């Protein structure tokens, strides 16, 4: 079946603008994660959603970052008043979270460049 | 101490060589472990899961030492296509949070 998809694949914006990044997880996957990866760095956890539980937002770097997941499926990550340090690849991943099925499947990412 | 520590490399090895990477983790509550590979400018992809003392899949072997809190990845008969960054990912028991290491870069040379 289809994998995790993300849009846009690339986004160039000006400092101070808001951006929305979208993630379509694999159908049936209850868990959804957002990560950020700066050039040459590891993955930085941002937020995860699991079913109807309250999301774990502990990784969001500031209150300019927010995310929602509608209907337990599609998720949107919003960055308000973007700053140059927000430039990175934003990766979304989903998993089934069944016993023995903890594998995260990643989308191709959105490359964000803030000028 | 970082939650996950990996030697960033790069490890430059000739084709056919055997190479091993280590990863140390600080949280003793980690129960599940994963090795992901990430190619340049691509997303991470699962290479191997480790739930007990180790796992083997073809040329790849992972070994877990819970007492010393490290996990290793051994690659035998290296191929050019093995060139990538290898990410160590422990998962804490009771949470859904995965902690990604910064990765070890491998270059297999012809």
Short mmCIF file of C-alpha atoms in Angstrom, two decimals:
data_model
loop_
_atom_site.label_atom_id
_atom_site.label_comp_id
_atom_site.label_asym_id
_atom_site.label_seq_id
_atom_site.Cartn_x
_atom_site.Cartn_y
_atom_site.Cartn_z
CA UNK A 1 0.00 0.00 0.00
CA UNK A 2 0.92 3.65 -0.06
CA UNK A 3 3.60 4.86 2.30
CA UNK A 4 3.71 8.01 4.38
CA UNK A 5 3.36 11.08 2.22
CA UNK A 6 4.28 14.66 3.04
CA UNK A 7 3.63 17.95 1.33
CA UNK A 8 5.08 20.17 0.17
CA UNK A 9 8.37 18.44 -0.56
CA UNK A 10 10.15 21.79 -0.49
CA UNK A 11 9.11 25.12 0.97
CA UNK A 12 10.93 28.43 0.78
CA UNK A 13 9.51 31.23 2.88
CA UNK A 14 10.46 34.60 4.23
CA UNK A 15 11.28 35.22 7.84
CA UNK A 16 8.14 36.07 9.78
CA UNK A 17 5.72 34.15 7.57
CA UNK A 18 3.64 31.20 8.75
CA UNK A 19 3.99 27.78 7.14
CA UNK A 20 1.92 24.60 7.23
CA UNK A 21 3.39 21.19 6.62
CA UNK A 22 1.17 18.21 5.94
CA UNK A 23 1.56 14.52 6.67
CA UNK A 24 -0.60 11.65 5.44
CA UNK A 25 0.25 8.54 7.47
CA UNK A 26 -0.16 4.97 6.35
CA UNK A 27 -3.79 3.93 6.61
CA UNK A 28 -4.52 2.17 9.89
CA UNK A 29 -1.46 3.51 11.70
CA UNK A 30 -2.54 4.93 15.03
CA UNK A 31 0.71 6.62 15.98
CA UNK A 32 2.11 9.64 14.16
CA UNK A 33 5.37 11.44 14.86
CA UNK A 34 6.98 14.68 13.73
CA UNK A 35 10.74 15.12 13.78
CA UNK A 36 13.09 17.84 12.66
CA UNK A 37 16.51 17.23 11.15
CA UNK A 38 18.92 20.09 10.63
CA UNK A 39 21.75 19.75 8.13
CA UNK A 40 24.24 17.15 9.31
CA UNK A 41 22.37 16.58 12.57
CA UNK A 42 20.30 13.79 14.07
CA UNK A 43 16.54 13.61 14.30
CA UNK A 44 14.97 15.88 16.90
CA UNK A 45 11.63 14.67 18.26
CA UNK A 46 8.89 17.29 18.07
CA UNK A 47 5.50 15.75 18.81
CA UNK A 48 3.60 12.50 18.63
CA UNK A 49 -0.05 11.52 18.40
CA UNK A 50 -1.45 8.17 19.49
CA UNK A 51 -5.08 7.40 18.79
CA UNK A 52 -7.38 9.63 20.81
CA UNK A 53 -4.85 10.29 23.57
CA UNK A 54 -3.53 13.76 24.28
CA UNK A 55 -0.47 14.38 22.10
CA UNK A 56 3.01 14.45 23.57
CA UNK A 57 4.20 17.95 22.71
CA UNK A 58 7.33 17.82 24.82
CA UNK A 59 9.67 18.25 21.86
CA UNK A 60 8.18 21.39 20.36
CA UNK A 61 10.96 24.00 20.54
CA UNK A 62 8.75 27.05 21.08
CA UNK A 63 5.14 28.19 21.15
CA UNK A 64 5.49 29.16 17.49
CA UNK A 65 5.20 25.45 16.71
CA UNK A 66 1.90 23.61 16.87
CA UNK A 67 0.44 20.48 15.34
CA UNK A 68 -2.90 18.84 15.02
CA UNK A 69 -4.19 15.54 13.78
CA UNK A 70 -7.69 15.48 12.40
CA UNK A 71 -9.82 12.35 12.47
CA UNK A 72 -6.90 10.26 13.62
CA UNK A 73 -5.32 10.48 10.19
CA UNK A 74 -3.83 13.54 8.48
CA UNK A 75 -1.60 15.80 10.55
CA UNK A 76 -0.54 19.39 10.03
CA UNK A 77 2.52 21.00 11.60
CA UNK A 78 2.28 24.78 11.73
CA UNK A 79 5.18 27.11 12.31
CA UNK A 80 4.21 30.70 12.97
CA UNK A 81 6.48 33.70 12.44
CA UNK A 82 9.22 31.54 10.97
CA UNK A 83 12.84 32.23 11.85
CA UNK A 84 15.97 31.31 9.93
CA UNK A 85 16.87 28.70 12.56
CA UNK A 86 13.65 26.87 11.64
CA UNK A 87 15.28 25.85 8.35
CA UNK A 88 15.51 22.06 8.39
CA UNK A 89 13.95 18.91 7.02
CA UNK A 90 10.69 18.09 8.80
CA UNK A 91 10.02 14.36 8.83
CA UNK A 92 6.78 12.63 9.65
CA UNK A 93 6.56 8.98 10.63
CA UNK A 94 3.71 6.63 11.47
CA UNK A 95 3.47 3.23 13.10
CA UNK A 96 0.83 0.68 14.03
CA UNK A 97 1.92 0.40 17.64
CA UNK A 98 0.75 -3.19 17.87
CA UNK A 99 2.94 -5.60 19.80
CA UNK A 100 5.74 -6.54 17.44
CA UNK A 101 4.82 -3.78 15.01
CA UNK A 102 6.63 -0.82 16.44
CA UNK A 103 8.41 0.02 13.23
CA UNK A 104 8.20 3.66 12.24
CA UNK A 105 7.76 4.38 8.57
CA UNK A 106 9.00 7.75 7.49
CA UNK A 107 7.75 10.08 4.84
CA UNK A 108 10.19 11.75 2.43
CA UNK A 109 10.17 14.95 4.48
CA UNK A 110 9.56 18.61 3.79
CA UNK A 111 12.67 20.71 3.27
CA UNK A 112 11.99 24.12 4.75
CA UNK A 113 14.19 27.10 3.99
CA UNK A 114 13.54 30.36 5.76
CA UNK A 115 15.20 33.34 4.11
CA UNK B 1 25.57 12.43 29.14
CA UNK B 2 23.63 12.17 25.88
CA UNK B 3 20.75 9.71 25.80
CA UNK B 4 22.26 7.99 22.79
CA UNK B 5 25.88 8.19 21.73
CA UNK B 6 27.34 7.06 18.46
CA UNK B 7 30.73 7.57 16.86
CA UNK B 8 29.92 9.90 13.95
CA UNK B 9 32.67 8.41 11.75
CA UNK B 10 33.07 8.34 8.86
CA UNK B 11 34.14 4.74 8.73
CA UNK B 12 35.87 4.23 5.38
CA UNK B 13 36.15 0.54 4.56
CA UNK B 14 36.93 -1.41 1.38
CA UNK B 15 34.34 -3.61 -0.27
CA UNK B 16 34.14 -7.00 1.37
CA UNK B 17 35.33 -5.76 4.76
CA UNK B 18 33.60 -6.38 8.05
CA UNK B 19 32.73 -3.29 10.06
CA UNK B 20 31.12 -2.78 13.44
CA UNK B 21 29.49 0.22 15.07
CA UNK B 22 28.68 0.68 18.71
CA UNK B 23 25.92 2.69 20.29
CA UNK B 24 25.60 3.45 23.99
CA UNK B 25 22.37 4.53 25.65
CA UNK B 26 21.79 6.08 29.04
CA UNK B 27 18.23 5.05 29.88
CA UNK B 28 18.20 1.63 31.48
CA UNK B 29 14.43 1.49 30.91
CA UNK B 30 14.97 1.15 27.17
CA UNK B 31 13.39 -2.10 26.04
CA UNK B 32 13.31 -2.04 22.27
CA UNK B 33 16.13 -1.09 19.97
CA UNK B 34 16.24 -0.32 16.29
CA UNK B 35 18.88 0.32 13.69
CA UNK B 36 17.83 2.60 10.86
CA UNK B 37 19.85 3.53 7.82
CA UNK B 38 19.62 6.93 6.24
CA UNK B 39 20.94 7.69 2.80
CA UNK B 40 22.03 11.21 1.94
CA UNK B 41 19.02 13.54 1.69
CA UNK B 42 16.60 10.65 2.21
CA UNK B 43 14.36 9.55 5.05
CA UNK B 44 15.47 6.90 7.58
CA UNK B 45 14.48 3.32 6.82
CA UNK B 46 14.39 0.44 9.27
CA UNK B 47 17.29 -1.96 9.01
CA UNK B 48 16.75 -4.14 12.07
CA UNK B 49 14.79 -4.43 15.30
CA UNK B 50 16.26 -5.88 18.50
CA UNK B 51 14.06 -6.99 21.38
CA UNK B 52 16.22 -9.59 23.09
CA UNK B 53 19.97 -10.15 23.07
CA UNK B 54 20.41 -9.72 19.37
CA UNK B 55 19.20 -10.23 15.86
CA UNK B 56 20.69 -11.37 12.59
CA UNK B 57 19.54 -10.66 9.06
CA UNK B 58 21.82 -11.80 6.29
CA UNK B 59 25.04 -9.81 6.46
CA UNK B 60 23.80 -7.71 9.37
CA UNK B 61 24.01 -8.70 13.03
CA UNK B 62 22.93 -6.63 16.00
CA UNK B 63 23.96 -7.50 19.54
CA UNK B 64 22.57 -5.99 22.71
CA UNK B 65 24.38 -5.77 26.02
CA UNK B 66 21.86 -4.55 28.57
CA UNK B 67 24.28 -4.67 31.48
CA UNK B 68 26.67 -2.28 29.75
CA UNK B 69 23.89 -0.45 27.93
CA UNK B 70 25.23 -0.68 24.45
CA UNK B 71 24.13 -2.16 21.19
CA UNK B 72 26.33 -2.96 18.23
CA UNK B 73 25.76 -3.44 14.53
CA UNK B 74 28.07 -5.69 12.54
CA UNK B 75 28.11 -5.63 8.76
CA UNK B 76 29.89 -8.44 6.99
CA UNK B 77 31.06 -8.48 3.37
CA UNK B 78 30.39 -4.75 2.95
CA UNK B 79 28.86 -3.60 -0.33
CA UNK B 80 29.09 -0.20 -1.97
CA UNK B 81 25.35 0.09 -1.41
CA UNK B 82 25.87 -0.14 2.36
CA UNK B 83 27.27 3.40 2.30
CA UNK B 84 24.88 5.39 4.47
CA UNK B 85 24.43 6.78 7.96
CA UNK B 86 23.33 4.22 10.54
CA UNK B 87 21.08 5.47 13.31
CA UNK B 88 20.76 3.76 16.67
CA UNK B 89 17.29 4.14 18.19
CA UNK B 90 16.40 2.93 21.70
CA UNK B 91 12.80 3.06 22.77
CA UNK B 92 11.83 3.68 26.35
CA UNK B 93 9.51 1.16 27.93
CA UNK B 94 6.05 2.51 28.65
CA UNK B 95 6.29 5.41 26.23
CA UNK B 96 6.07 5.81 22.52
CA UNK B 97 9.12 7.99 22.36
CA UNK B 98 12.05 6.91 20.20
CA UNK B 99 15.40 8.55 20.80
CA UNK B 100 17.50 8.82 17.67
CA UNK B 101 21.26 8.89 17.82
CA UNK B 102 23.08 11.26 15.49
CA UNK B 103 24.30 8.31 13.49
CA UNK B 104 27.48 6.72 12.26
CA UNK B 105 28.49 7.41 8.70
CA UNK B 106 29.81 4.49 6.65
CA UNK B 107 31.58 4.77 3.32
CA UNK B 108 32.33 1.55 1.49
CA UNK B 109 35.08 2.11 -1.05
CA UNK B 110 35.59 0.23 -4.31
#
